Amino acid sequence: MEIIAYGVLVDERPLLQEAFDQAFGGHHELRCLKLFLNRDTAPTAVGHEVVLSSVNDTLDAEVLRDLAKGGTKMIAQRATGYNNVDLTAAREHGLTVARVSYYSPHSVAQFAWALALAVNRRIVRAAHRTREFDFRLDGLMGRDLNGRTAGVVGTGKIGTVFARIAHGFGMRLLGWDIAENPDCVALGMEYVPKERLFAESDLVSLHVPLAPETYHLVNADMLGLMRENAVLVNSSRGGLVDTDALLATLRAGRLSGVGLDVYEEEAGVFFLDKSLEVMTDERLARLMTFPNVLVTSHQAYFTRDAVGQIAATTVRNIEDYFANRTSDDTLLRHGR
């Protein structure tokens, strides 16, 4: 059987192929495509019982209907998030859907800190200057983190690692989540309403999943509560931040720095080379004009360790499907 994978990155492919070969030993073939799965590309999946999707694929009702008509029975999402998958439609079409519920939380938490440190200490601006032999320090002053307050929005596995690093910097910890994490409490974290967290934090980092109740969690009201010289970091999902409200906040000269590894309209842009095209997304283009904003292309998870774990879990999900098993990674299960 040939299994098809969409949105496969160059550095991801050998790790995915290695995990696939170890599991199936030539009994099944893997076809890796760079193109993303959407309404235009869905016909390429015809005849493939198992489809491996990426976080930037569009798996709405129309795409899922076309996949089911073409013979697809199982979708293995190579990511933790699955807000791009219409589970209601998948259930209607009898599709099995699985995801990767866990991979190295250190990869994302460490990258979130890389963004925070980069914008706080003006690393990108400094690097651009020194590359042109401009060694002035004007405009590069940052702030010590020791003794300041880190607000961690979402204290699951990734948020907990982020909090541990903040604790290592000697920061006061505030947290917000639906339930307190004992590991974070042990670090001295105080759980508070989100309004207080945004108002008192010098650094706010987002680590909650995107769901209806968290969509635009960071809106004009929350941004209005933040300190003028605070730093905001989002390495979770773009839809957590209201981009228009963020732009208005930045235009008002508020926030010392913003680090974004995700963007709410990133599909069709991130992971692609747009350097020879006109950027038609005016909001993204506007974000890029602010010297205190650093945007990266959804790479927080992108370490060899994490991608290797994602590949291995994806293969196990396929094995579970063939064996009619379920696991904690199974979102929907239908028999073959």
C-alpha angles and dihedrals in degrees: 000000000000115000117198127214125195131206093018112173122220094247092042097054100075092048092049092046092048093052090045094051093047092052102041104023096207097317089111131027126223121218113194120199128187093207120095123243113249141126092294097047100037092097089068088068094061110129095018113118093191124045125187111209133194130218093260096051117109111233101172127150094277095049092046091050091053092047092051091048089052093055103265113148104164133045118192111194112209093212142061095241119071103175087121090065120082098219093184091058091042090055091049091054094046096245125160111225127190135172140188103264095182140030134144107318088194092071094061097035093050092048091049087056090047088057093045093050093043095055094039094052096033091238097162094050090047092050092050091050098048091047085063091044092252104140100174119130096210110136094005100102115129134176135255112251096206110108094011126112127261117197113204113198104200119016103205122122096305095040090050092054089048089051092050090055091048089051088053089056089054095249129155109245128223121178139190125192141125089263134020118253111222091211090059093044088054088058089057097260116162115210111220139164111283091246091061092044092055092044097050103035126100089194125029119191123185121221106156126111121252111258134144090270094051098042107124090358086158099059135150091284095053093043089050089058094053122101114260092242097041125124123230122200127185118185096148117068129336095227091068089077126061099225095199091053091047092051091050090051092050093046088055089059095249128139122044093228144351125204116192124181090167135043129194094236096038096122109107092018112054117075090024134098107245096160094113095046135078109257102238094181098092094187093055091044090051092051089055092058095066112092092211094055123089118190123188128181105255093283102136092106093044105111126120089244096052097040090048090053091047091052093048093048092047090054091049089052089055091049090051090052093052090047094046090242131139131210140175087282093060114105098171129009129199126163121254 
